[in-house]
Each structure stands twice: as structure tokens, then as C-alpha cells.
């Protein structure tokens, strides 16, 4: 396996090498186990685990499903049940199930281009939307830049149609639309950014994005693969900011830890997908019955009351960390939205990528390694958000608090 892993972030390159490599043997509740080592897990499958590892309700439903066969390559009742639950919860009139967030966003862009007959796409610096060619484009910081690929192997043509604007920057957004609005197929945005650590934008920026898209005929795509169902009951963009997307992408929590993602939205747009319409998309494993059962079982556990409890616990975690940092004299801030949080080694939470980059990376690394030594696994990069689950309890909280006391001293 190149780099020894199947997804780059698992190499812990963001925090330097580990003293002992982490190879997970099993997971239960709030814990990951690596042989005899037990770690409080704040990675939670990069956000895909929210009920807790090996949740009894999810496990029981999976066991029952297993006996009915693991895949049919044909339509089945579970797809309809899932579509009904999701369309109600996330307010999506029509949806298509896929296997990964990457597939969902890639398809949403193709659909937007097919629907509008336009080519240009807008994304924002620090936004991650999976690894399809046209979306692997990051900005130079500061001013609006024309797309340049951020990976080898991306054709210049695929990147050139992607414009990158600074996140949370109203004037840059307006300037772009004045010049290119009429040629733009879609704007894709994480309504709360979670892939440059956690960044909460101004509501006015998102509202203006909606207005400019509507006026110019571009589609607004909410990439809620991370935030959807975790930082809101359904969509963050609608529930927190009162903004309605044309299309939304969900993943991670949507499959309760199994490979399941989806795109959905207005029927007039979604009907352009094959076989109803001319935009092609397909999947051998799409709507996999096991993934659907895990998703349904997870969403059943994830009631409004459970989500409120998760948000309270996550708030308390952030408060505790800020107190311990202050006691150790470390410049630090933290904030949360539902079951996700940002930890920043700077005095105030950041508002964009440049401010995230200004965090004290050395302090973060010392903190990360000290936490790990004390049995707490944080996301291994200062550009990742932290995730909590319903299984995180008083005991894991106490362990985290104790570890944080020592780790902030190490970071100071
Ligand atoms: C994780 C993520 C993706 C990609 O999902 P994969 O399942 O890893 O392909 C896309 N968009 C956002 C916002 C994500 O957090």
C-alpha cells in the first residue's frame, strides 16, 4: 500500500511520525482499540460514526440484514425506506444513492453542468469536496485565483473550469459573479467548513451566495457530506442559515460507518439524471442493503433529543479544553456545532483558511502527541475537525480532561 495506508490522512503525516504505529484491532463505544491499547476516539471514522462504535442497535440490524444476502444489484425495499427517511429529514424532493462523498459531489457537478448547459464551477479555498479531478483545486491564499490543480495527474482543462474564491469573503463573491455569473453552472460550498479545521462563515455570505446563484441561473450545491445529519438534524445550510440549496450531498453519518452517500434536491434538477434524464451516473454497489440498514439504524438512534445531548456534551468538551489551556497559559480557542468541533492554537476561532494557517502548528503537534500518550486520539492534523459520538460518556470525558491537563502543559 503506497505510504502504508489506503487514505493519506491515516499516515499521520500532519503530526510527524508516531512513536508506535496505530493499527486498529477493534472498536466499541467511544473507544478504538489497537491491540491492548485503548484510545478515546475523537476521529469517529472522520465523522461517519455518530452512534458510537459497534452500537448494539446498528449491529443487530446489520446481523438480520446479513442473513438476507449482502447485495443484489437490483432494486429492493430498503432503498425506498431509506429514500423516504432521508428526503423527509434533509428536505430533499428526490435523491440518488451512491457509495462515497466523492461520487456524490462529482455527480452533483456533472448534473449541474448538464442541467444548466454551463461549465464553470466555483469552490472555496480550504473546502474539500472529494478527490474528483475538477474539485482537486485549492486556492493560493488571498485574492481570487484561477484554478490550478493541487494534485499531480489532474488535467489542466479539468482544473481551469474551477474557480477558487476565498471562504467567507463577500466582496470576492460579488466580484466573481459580476464577471462570470452567466457562465457558471454551480457554486459548491461546505456551509460550515470542516476540512480546514472547523470554520463557521457569516450568514450574510451564504445568503448572498443564494441570491447571486438564483439571479444568474447557477445552482447552489451544499456539500454536507460532513455537516449534514451531524451538525443539524438534516441540512446545516437550511436549519442554521435559512438558505435553501438546489442540490445537497450527504455521506459519512448517512451510512452509519458503511459506504453510503447521496445527492438530492429539487426534482426539476434531479430528473436530469439517467435513466430519467440525459446526465449519466451509475453504480454496481449503489444502494447496498447492508449500508442502507446501517444508515437507517443510525438515523433512528439520532433523534432530535439525542442530537441535543450530543451538542451539549461537545460544548462541555470545548469549555473544558479552553479552561485547561488557560490554566497552562496556552493561546487556544475551541468551538463546536452539534457533534463536531474545532480546536485552534490561536486566541480566536478562525474565519478563513489564512487564519487557520496562522495557528501554532508546533503547539498543536506537541498537544496531539501528549494526548495520544495519555490514551486520547485527536484528528492527526490541525486542518481536521474533531468528532464526537453518542457513546462518549462521563468516563471518556474524565479521561480526556485528565489527558488535556498534561497535554496543554506539554504544548506550552
Ligand atoms: C469527506 C468529505 C467528502 C468526500 O467523501 P468520501 O466519502 O471520503 O469520498 C466530500 N465532501 C466533504 C465536505 C467531506 O467532508
PDB file of C-alpha atoms and ligand atoms in Angstrom, residues 7 46 99-105 127-131 135 188-195 222-227 249-252 259-261 384 387, ligand 1:
ATOM      1  CA  UNK A   7      -6.229   7.090   2.571  1.00  0.00           C
ATOM      2  CA  UNK A  46     -13.763  11.024  10.115  1.00  0.00           C
ATOM      3  CA  UNK A  99     -21.078   4.845  -2.360  1.00  0.00           C
ATOM      4  CA  UNK A 100     -18.906   7.774  -1.316  1.00  0.00           C
ATOM      5  CA  UNK A 101     -18.942  11.505  -0.797  1.00  0.00           C
ATOM      6  CA  UNK A 102     -16.587  11.871  -3.743  1.00  0.00           C
ATOM      7  CA  UNK A 103     -19.124  10.216  -6.004  1.00  0.00           C
ATOM      8  CA  UNK A 104     -21.918  12.387  -4.665  1.00  0.00           C
ATOM      9  CA  UNK A 105     -20.141  15.701  -5.324  1.00  0.00           C
ATOM     10  CA  UNK A 127     -13.135  23.431   1.006  1.00  0.00           C
ATOM     11  CA  UNK A 128     -12.755  19.709   0.374  1.00  0.00           C
ATOM     12  CA  UNK A 129     -15.292  18.026  -1.850  1.00  0.00           C
ATOM     13  CA  UNK A 130     -13.721  14.650  -2.506  1.00  0.00           C
ATOM     14  CA  UNK A 131     -10.987  13.799  -4.981  1.00  0.00           C
ATOM     15  CA  UNK A 135     -12.570  19.571  -7.368  1.00  0.00           C
ATOM     16  CA  UNK A 188     -20.271  24.183  -4.263  1.00  0.00           C
ATOM     17  CA  UNK A 189     -19.805  25.047  -0.608  1.00  0.00           C
ATOM     18  CA  UNK A 190     -19.387  23.465   2.801  1.00  0.00           C
ATOM     19  CA  UNK A 191     -21.928  25.624   4.698  1.00  0.00           C
ATOM     20  CA  UNK A 192     -19.750  25.146   7.743  1.00  0.00           C
ATOM     21  CA  UNK A 193     -16.243  24.260   6.653  1.00  0.00           C
ATOM     22  CA  UNK A 194     -14.889  21.111   8.257  1.00  0.00           C
ATOM     23  CA  UNK A 195     -11.886  20.279   6.122  1.00  0.00           C
ATOM     24  CA  UNK A 222     -24.476  22.294  -0.376  1.00  0.00           C
ATOM     25  CA  UNK A 223     -21.702  19.802   0.313  1.00  0.00           C
ATOM     26  CA  UNK A 224     -22.961  18.476   3.624  1.00  0.00           C
ATOM     27  CA  UNK A 225     -21.085  15.182   3.481  1.00  0.00           C
ATOM     28  CA  UNK A 226     -19.539  16.104   6.837  1.00  0.00           C
ATOM     29  CA  UNK A 227     -22.027  18.538   8.399  1.00  0.00           C
ATOM     30  CA  UNK A 249     -24.617  15.997  -0.944  1.00  0.00           C
ATOM     31  CA  UNK A 250     -24.655  13.783   2.130  1.00  0.00           C
ATOM     32  CA  UNK A 251     -22.330  10.989   3.228  1.00  0.00           C
ATOM     33  CA  UNK A 252     -20.388   9.929   6.337  1.00  0.00           C
ATOM     34  CA  UNK A 259     -20.095   3.110   2.440  1.00  0.00           C
ATOM     35  CA  UNK A 260     -23.175   5.139   1.588  1.00  0.00           C
ATOM     36  CA  UNK A 261     -23.608   8.683   0.322  1.00  0.00           C
ATOM     37  CA  UNK A 384      -9.194  18.380  10.578  1.00  0.00           C
ATOM     38  CA  UNK A 387     -15.894  14.471  16.055  1.00  0.00           C
TER      39      UNK A 387
HETATM   40  C1  LIG B   1     -15.428  13.508   3.432  1.00  0.00           C
HETATM   41  C2  LIG B   1     -15.930  14.552   2.536  1.00  0.00           C
HETATM   42  C3  LIG B   1     -16.092  14.330   1.155  1.00  0.00           C
HETATM   43  C4  LIG B   1     -15.639  13.070   0.489  1.00  0.00           C
HETATM   44  O1  LIG B   1     -16.304  11.935   0.938  1.00  0.00           O
HETATM   45  P1  LIG B   1     -15.616  10.493   0.700  1.00  0.00           P
HETATM   46  O2  LIG B   1     -16.663   9.543   1.195  1.00  0.00           O
HETATM   47  O3  LIG B   1     -14.365  10.491   1.514  1.00  0.00           O
HETATM   48  O4  LIG B   1     -15.351  10.361  -0.744  1.00  0.00           O
HETATM   49  C5  LIG B   1     -16.656  15.320   0.398  1.00  0.00           C
HETATM   50  N1  LIG B   1     -17.047  16.482   0.948  1.00  0.00           N
HETATM   51  C6  LIG B   1     -16.897  16.741   2.262  1.00  0.00           C
HETATM   52  C7  LIG B   1     -17.365  18.038   2.808  1.00  0.00           C
HETATM   53  C8  LIG B   1     -16.312  15.795   3.089  1.00  0.00           C
HETATM   54  O5  LIG B   1     -16.132  16.082   4.376  1.00  0.00           O
END
